[in-house]
Amino acid sequence: MTAANAIRSDIDIHELCCTADLVAWSGVVALHQGHQIALFYLPQGHDRQGEAEIFALDNHDPFSGANVIGRGIIGDKGGEPVVASPIYKQHFRLRDGVCLEDPEQRLTVWPVRLEGDMVVLETPAPDHPTR
Ligand code: FES
């Protein structure tokens, strides 16, 4: 999508996709300004007893060099939600993108949230580049 609706002057809100595009307990990939973003939807939260959670990580797997993270399997490691790369099976924490097997590697995490029936991404407005 190309629509960016400024609600606060220092933040741009981008509508990435509809919640109907999400797949529960799995990943889908959205395109934002040339970046492939893997969206993981946990409809009752990580512990399956709470509010819906959504996480967004780079789709690019640094180990295989392939754009496959969105096809990874969601799981739990030490009480934290993770996604396993479908190629070499490294686990990345959904909250911060850190690779559990090699903490020097981490996927970029994108600030997304559910708003009504949309998935929105918040980015700094162009004239507030440091926020
Ligand atoms: S540029 Fe497409 S949603 Fe932001």
JSON list of N, CA and C in Angstrom, two decimals, residues 68-116:
[
{"chain": "A", "resi": 68, "resn": "VAL", "atom": "N", "xyz": [12.59, -16.09, 3.51]},
{"chain": "A", "resi": 68, "resn": "VAL", "atom": "CA", "xyz": [11.77, -17.24, 3.90]},
{"chain": "A", "resi": 68, "resn": "VAL", "atom": "C", "xyz": [11.25, -17.18, 5.33]},
{"chain": "A", "resi": 69, "resn": "ILE", "atom": "N", "xyz": [11.63, -16.15, 6.11]},
{"chain": "A", "resi": 69, "resn": "ILE", "atom": "CA", "xyz": [11.26, -16.17, 7.53]},
{"chain": "A", "resi": 69, "resn": "ILE", "atom": "C", "xyz": [9.74, -16.27, 7.72]},
{"chain": "A", "resi": 70, "resn": "GLY", "atom": "N", "xyz": [8.99, -15.62, 6.84]},
{"chain": "A", "resi": 70, "resn": "GLY", "atom": "CA", "xyz": [7.53, -15.65, 6.95]},
{"chain": "A", "resi": 70, "resn": "GLY", "atom": "C", "xyz": [6.94, -17.04, 6.77]},
{"chain": "A", "resi": 71, "resn": "ARG", "atom": "N", "xyz": [7.73, -17.98, 6.26]},
{"chain": "A", "resi": 71, "resn": "ARG", "atom": "CA", "xyz": [7.24, -19.35, 6.12]},
{"chain": "A", "resi": 71, "resn": "ARG", "atom": "C", "xyz": [7.71, -20.24, 7.27]},
{"chain": "A", "resi": 72, "resn": "GLY", "atom": "N", "xyz": [8.38, -19.62, 8.26]},
{"chain": "A", "resi": 72, "resn": "GLY", "atom": "CA", "xyz": [8.87, -20.38, 9.40]},
{"chain": "A", "resi": 72, "resn": "GLY", "atom": "C", "xyz": [7.75, -20.81, 10.34]},
{"chain": "A", "resi": 73, "resn": "ILE", "atom": "N", "xyz": [8.09, -21.76, 11.19]},
{"chain": "A", "resi": 73, "resn": "ILE", "atom": "CA", "xyz": [7.13, -22.29, 12.16]},
{"chain": "A", "resi": 73, "resn": "ILE", "atom": "C", "xyz": [7.27, -21.52, 13.47]},
{"chain": "A", "resi": 74, "resn": "ILE", "atom": "N", "xyz": [6.14, -21.10, 14.02]},
{"chain": "A", "resi": 74, "resn": "ILE", "atom": "CA", "xyz": [6.13, -20.41, 15.32]},
{"chain": "A", "resi": 74, "resn": "ILE", "atom": "C", "xyz": [6.25, -21.45, 16.43]},
{"chain": "A", "resi": 75, "resn": "GLY", "atom": "N", "xyz": [7.03, -21.11, 17.44]},
{"chain": "A", "resi": 75, "resn": "GLY", "atom": "CA", "xyz": [7.18, -22.01, 18.58]},
{"chain": "A", "resi": 75, "resn": "GLY", "atom": "C", "xyz": [7.48, -21.23, 19.84]},
{"chain": "A", "resi": 76, "resn": "ASP", "atom": "N", "xyz": [7.97, -21.94, 20.84]},
{"chain": "A", "resi": 76, "resn": "ASP", "atom": "CA", "xyz": [8.27, -21.36, 22.14]},
{"chain": "A", "resi": 76, "resn": "ASP", "atom": "C", "xyz": [9.64, -21.86, 22.57]},
{"chain": "A", "resi": 77, "resn": "LYS", "atom": "N", "xyz": [10.48, -20.93, 22.99]},
{"chain": "A", "resi": 77, "resn": "LYS", "atom": "CA", "xyz": [11.79, -21.30, 23.54]},
{"chain": "A", "resi": 77, "resn": "LYS", "atom": "C", "xyz": [11.96, -20.51, 24.83]},
{"chain": "A", "resi": 78, "resn": "GLY", "atom": "N", "xyz": [12.02, -21.23, 25.96]},
{"chain": "A", "resi": 78, "resn": "GLY", "atom": "CA", "xyz": [12.21, -20.56, 27.24]},
{"chain": "A", "resi": 78, "resn": "GLY", "atom": "C", "xyz": [11.11, -19.57, 27.56]},
{"chain": "A", "resi": 79, "resn": "GLY", "atom": "N", "xyz": [9.90, -19.86, 27.12]},
{"chain": "A", "resi": 79, "resn": "GLY", "atom": "CA", "xyz": [8.78, -18.97, 27.43]},
{"chain": "A", "resi": 79, "resn": "GLY", "atom": "C", "xyz": [8.64, -17.79, 26.48]},
{"chain": "A", "resi": 80, "resn": "GLU", "atom": "N", "xyz": [9.48, -17.75, 25.48]},
{"chain": "A", "resi": 80, "resn": "GLU", "atom": "CA", "xyz": [9.43, -16.64, 24.52]},
{"chain": "A", "resi": 80, "resn": "GLU", "atom": "C", "xyz": [8.96, -17.16, 23.16]},
{"chain": "A", "resi": 81, "resn": "PRO", "atom": "N", "xyz": [8.08, -16.41, 22.50]},
{"chain": "A", "resi": 81, "resn": "PRO", "atom": "CA", "xyz": [7.68, -16.83, 21.16]},
{"chain": "A", "resi": 81, "resn": "PRO", "atom": "C", "xyz": [8.82, -16.66, 20.16]},
{"chain": "A", "resi": 82, "resn": "VAL", "atom": "N", "xyz": [9.01, -17.66, 19.33]},
{"chain": "A", "resi": 82, "resn": "VAL", "atom": "CA", "xyz": [10.09, -17.65, 18.34]},
{"chain": "A", "resi": 82, "resn": "VAL", "atom": "C", "xyz": [9.55, -18.14, 17.01]},
{"chain": "A", "resi": 83, "resn": "VAL", "atom": "N", "xyz": [10.34, -17.86, 15.96]},
{"chain": "A", "resi": 83, "resn": "VAL", "atom": "CA", "xyz": [10.07, -18.45, 14.66]},
{"chain": "A", "resi": 83, "resn": "VAL", "atom": "C", "xyz": [11.33, -19.20, 14.25]},
{"chain": "A", "resi": 84, "resn": "ALA", "atom": "N", "xyz": [11.15, -20.39, 13.70]},
{"chain": "A", "resi": 84, "resn": "ALA", "atom": "CA", "xyz": [12.27, -21.19, 13.22]},
{"chain": "A", "resi": 84, "resn": "ALA", "atom": "C", "xyz": [12.41, -20.99, 11.72]},
{"chain": "A", "resi": 85, "resn": "SER", "atom": "N", "xyz": [13.62, -20.64, 11.29]},
{"chain": "A", "resi": 85, "resn": "SER", "atom": "CA", "xyz": [13.86, -20.50, 9.86]},
{"chain": "A", "resi": 85, "resn": "SER", "atom": "C", "xyz": [13.57, -21.84, 9.17]},
{"chain": "A", "resi": 86, "resn": "PRO", "atom": "N", "xyz": [12.84, -21.82, 8.06]},
{"chain": "A", "resi": 86, "resn": "PRO", "atom": "CA", "xyz": [12.53, -23.08, 7.37]},
{"chain": "A", "resi": 86, "resn": "PRO", "atom": "C", "xyz": [13.74, -23.70, 6.69]},
{"chain": "A", "resi": 87, "resn": "ILE", "atom": "N", "xyz": [14.86, -23.00, 6.59]},
{"chain": "A", "resi": 87, "resn": "ILE", "atom": "CA", "xyz": [16.02, -23.56, 5.89]},
{"chain": "A", "resi": 87, "resn": "ILE", "atom": "C", "xyz": [16.94, -24.29, 6.86]},
{"chain": "A", "resi": 88, "resn": "TYR", "atom": "N", "xyz": [17.60, -23.54, 7.75]},
{"chain": "A", "resi": 88, "resn": "TYR", "atom": "CA", "xyz": [18.57, -24.18, 8.66]},
{"chain": "A", "resi": 88, "resn": "TYR", "atom": "C", "xyz": [18.06, -24.27, 10.09]},
{"chain": "A", "resi": 89, "resn": "LYS", "atom": "N", "xyz": [16.82, -23.83, 10.32]},
{"chain": "A", "resi": 89, "resn": "LYS", "atom": "CA", "xyz": [16.12, -24.04, 11.60]},
{"chain": "A", "resi": 89, "resn": "LYS", "atom": "C", "xyz": [16.60, -23.19, 12.76]},
{"chain": "A", "resi": 90, "resn": "GLN", "atom": "N", "xyz": [17.39, -22.16, 12.49]},
{"chain": "A", "resi": 90, "resn": "GLN", "atom": "CA", "xyz": [17.71, -21.26, 13.60]},
{"chain": "A", "resi": 90, "resn": "GLN", "atom": "C", "xyz": [16.41, -20.64, 14.13]},
{"chain": "A", "resi": 91, "resn": "HIS", "atom": "N", "xyz": [16.43, -20.31, 15.43]},
{"chain": "A", "resi": 91, "resn": "HIS", "atom": "CA", "xyz": [15.25, -19.71, 16.05]},
{"chain": "A", "resi": 91, "resn": "HIS", "atom": "C", "xyz": [15.49, -18.22, 16.29]},
{"chain": "A", "resi": 92, "resn": "PHE", "atom": "N", "xyz": [14.52, -17.42, 15.89]},
{"chain": "A", "resi": 92, "resn": "PHE", "atom": "CA", "xyz": [14.57, -15.97, 16.11]},
{"chain": "A", "resi": 92, "resn": "PHE", "atom": "C", "xyz": [13.43, -15.58, 17.04]},
{"chain": "A", "resi": 93, "resn": "ARG", "atom": "N", "xyz": [13.79, -14.82, 18.11]},
{"chain": "A", "resi": 93, "resn": "ARG", "atom": "CA", "xyz": [12.74, -14.34, 19.02]},
{"chain": "A", "resi": 93, "resn": "ARG", "atom": "C", "xyz": [11.85, -13.35, 18.30]},
{"chain": "A", "resi": 94, "resn": "LEU", "atom": "N", "xyz": [10.53, -13.52, 18.45]},
{"chain": "A", "resi": 94, "resn": "LEU", "atom": "CA", "xyz": [9.62, -12.63, 17.76]},
{"chain": "A", "resi": 94, "resn": "LEU", "atom": "C", "xyz": [9.67, -11.22, 18.36]},
{"chain": "A", "resi": 95, "resn": "ARG", "atom": "N", "xyz": [9.96, -11.09, 19.65]},
{"chain": "A", "resi": 95, "resn": "ARG", "atom": "CA", "xyz": [9.92, -9.76, 20.26]},
{"chain": "A", "resi": 95, "resn": "ARG", "atom": "C", "xyz": [11.07, -8.86, 19.83]},
{"chain": "A", "resi": 96, "resn": "ASP", "atom": "N", "xyz": [12.26, -9.44, 19.66]},
{"chain": "A", "resi": 96, "resn": "ASP", "atom": "CA", "xyz": [13.41, -8.58, 19.34]},
{"chain": "A", "resi": 96, "resn": "ASP", "atom": "C", "xyz": [14.24, -9.06, 18.17]},
{"chain": "A", "resi": 97, "resn": "GLY", "atom": "N", "xyz": [13.86, -10.18, 17.55]},
{"chain": "A", "resi": 97, "resn": "GLY", "atom": "CA", "xyz": [14.55, -10.64, 16.34]},
{"chain": "A", "resi": 97, "resn": "GLY", "atom": "C", "xyz": [15.87, -11.35, 16.59]},
{"chain": "A", "resi": 98, "resn": "VAL", "atom": "N", "xyz": [16.28, -11.48, 17.87]},
{"chain": "A", "resi": 98, "resn": "VAL", "atom": "CA", "xyz": [17.58, -12.08, 18.15]},
{"chain": "A", "resi": 98, "resn": "VAL", "atom": "C", "xyz": [17.56, -13.58, 17.83]},
{"chain": "A", "resi": 99, "resn": "CYS", "atom": "N", "xyz": [18.67, -14.04, 17.22]},
{"chain": "A", "resi": 99, "resn": "CYS", "atom": "CA", "xyz": [18.82, -15.47, 16.93]},
{"chain": "A", "resi": 99, "resn": "CYS", "atom": "C", "xyz": [19.33, -16.17, 18.19]},
{"chain": "A", "resi": 100, "resn": "LEU", "atom": "N", "xyz": [18.62, -17.20, 18.62]},
{"chain": "A", "resi": 100, "resn": "LEU", "atom": "CA", "xyz": [19.00, -17.88, 19.88]},
{"chain": "A", "resi": 100, "resn": "LEU", "atom": "C", "xyz": [20.29, -18.66, 19.72]},
{"chain": "A", "resi": 101, "resn": "GLU", "atom": "N", "xyz": [20.54, -19.20, 18.55]},
{"chain": "A", "resi": 101, "resn": "GLU", "atom": "CA", "xyz": [21.75, -19.99, 18.34]},
{"chain": "A", "resi": 101, "resn": "GLU", "atom": "C", "xyz": [22.98, -19.11, 18.08]},
{"chain": "A", "resi": 102, "resn": "ASP", "atom": "N", "xyz": [22.75, -17.89, 17.64]},
{"chain": "A", "resi": 102, "resn": "ASP", "atom": "CA", "xyz": [23.86, -16.98, 17.30]},
{"chain": "A", "resi": 102, "resn": "ASP", "atom": "C", "xyz": [23.39, -15.55, 17.57]},
{"chain": "A", "resi": 103, "resn": "PRO", "atom": "N", "xyz": [23.47, -15.11, 18.86]},
{"chain": "A", "resi": 103, "resn": "PRO", "atom": "CA", "xyz": [22.89, -13.82, 19.25]},
{"chain": "A", "resi": 103, "resn": "PRO", "atom": "C", "xyz": [23.49, -12.61, 18.54]},
{"chain": "A", "resi": 104, "resn": "GLU", "atom": "N", "xyz": [24.61, -12.80, 17.83]},
{"chain": "A", "resi": 104, "resn": "GLU", "atom": "CA", "xyz": [25.14, -11.68, 17.05]},
{"chain": "A", "resi": 104, "resn": "GLU", "atom": "C", "xyz": [24.23, -11.37, 15.86]},
{"chain": "A", "resi": 105, "resn": "GLN", "atom": "N", "xyz": [23.44, -12.34, 15.48]},
{"chain": "A", "resi": 105, "resn": "GLN", "atom": "CA", "xyz": [22.53, -12.15, 14.35]},
{"chain": "A", "resi": 105, "resn": "GLN", "atom": "C", "xyz": [21.15, -11.79, 14.88]},
{"chain": "A", "resi": 106, "resn": "ARG", "atom": "N", "xyz": [20.59, -10.77, 14.30]},
{"chain": "A", "resi": 106, "resn": "ARG", "atom": "CA", "xyz": [19.21, -10.47, 14.68]},
{"chain": "A", "resi": 106, "resn": "ARG", "atom": "C", "xyz": [18.48, -9.90, 13.47]},
{"chain": "A", "resi": 107, "resn": "LEU", "atom": "N", "xyz": [17.21, -10.21, 13.43]},
{"chain": "A", "resi": 107, "resn": "LEU", "atom": "CA", "xyz": [16.36, -9.68, 12.36]},
{"chain": "A", "resi": 107, "resn": "LEU", "atom": "C", "xyz": [15.81, -8.33, 12.80]},
{"chain": "A", "resi": 108, "resn": "THR", "atom": "N", "xyz": [15.69, -7.42, 11.88]},
{"chain": "A", "resi": 108, "resn": "THR", "atom": "CA", "xyz": [15.04, -6.14, 12.18]},
{"chain": "A", "resi": 108, "resn": "THR", "atom": "C", "xyz": [13.60, -6.41, 12.60]},
{"chain": "A", "resi": 109, "resn": "VAL", "atom": "N", "xyz": [13.19, -5.76, 13.68]},
{"chain": "A", "resi": 109, "resn": "VAL", "atom": "CA", "xyz": [11.81, -5.84, 14.16]},
{"chain": "A", "resi": 109, "resn": "VAL", "atom": "C", "xyz": [11.11, -4.54, 13.76]},
{"chain": "A", "resi": 110, "resn": "TRP", "atom": "N", "xyz": [9.92, -4.68, 13.21]},
{"chain": "A", "resi": 110, "resn": "TRP", "atom": "CA", "xyz": [9.16, -3.52, 12.75]},
{"chain": "A", "resi": 110, "resn": "TRP", "atom": "C", "xyz": [8.03, -3.22, 13.74]},
{"chain": "A", "resi": 111, "resn": "PRO", "atom": "N", "xyz": [7.81, -1.93, 14.05]},
{"chain": "A", "resi": 111, "resn": "PRO", "atom": "CA", "xyz": [6.77, -1.56, 15.02]},
{"chain": "A", "resi": 111, "resn": "PRO", "atom": "C", "xyz": [5.37, -1.63, 14.41]},
{"chain": "A", "resi": 112, "resn": "VAL", "atom": "N", "xyz": [4.74, -2.76, 14.59]},
{"chain": "A", "resi": 112, "resn": "VAL", "atom": "CA", "xyz": [3.39, -2.93, 14.04]},
{"chain": "A", "resi": 112, "resn": "VAL", "atom": "C", "xyz": [2.41, -3.15, 15.18]},
{"chain": "A", "resi": 113, "resn": "ARG", "atom": "N", "xyz": [1.16, -2.87, 14.90]},
{"chain": "A", "resi": 113, "resn": "ARG", "atom": "CA", "xyz": [0.10, -3.16, 15.86]},
{"chain": "A", "resi": 113, "resn": "ARG", "atom": "C", "xyz": [-1.20, -3.37, 15.11]},
{"chain": "A", "resi": 114, "resn": "LEU", "atom": "N", "xyz": [-2.13, -3.96, 15.82]},
{"chain": "A", "resi": 114, "resn": "LEU", "atom": "CA", "xyz": [-3.46, -4.16, 15.26]},
{"chain": "A", "resi": 114, "resn": "LEU", "atom": "C", "xyz": [-4.30, -2.94, 15.59]},
{"chain": "A", "resi": 115, "resn": "GLU", "atom": "N", "xyz": [-4.98, -2.41, 14.58]},
{"chain": "A", "resi": 115, "resn": "GLU", "atom": "CA", "xyz": [-5.86, -1.27, 14.81]},
{"chain": "A", "resi": 115, "resn": "GLU", "atom": "C", "xyz": [-7.15, -1.54, 14.05]},
{"chain": "A", "resi": 116, "resn": "GLY", "atom": "N", "xyz": [-8.19, -1.89, 14.80]},
{"chain": "A", "resi": 116, "resn": "GLY", "atom": "CA", "xyz": [-9.43, -2.29, 14.14]},
{"chain": "A", "resi": 116, "resn": "GLY", "atom": "C", "xyz": [-9.17, -3.53, 13.30]}
]
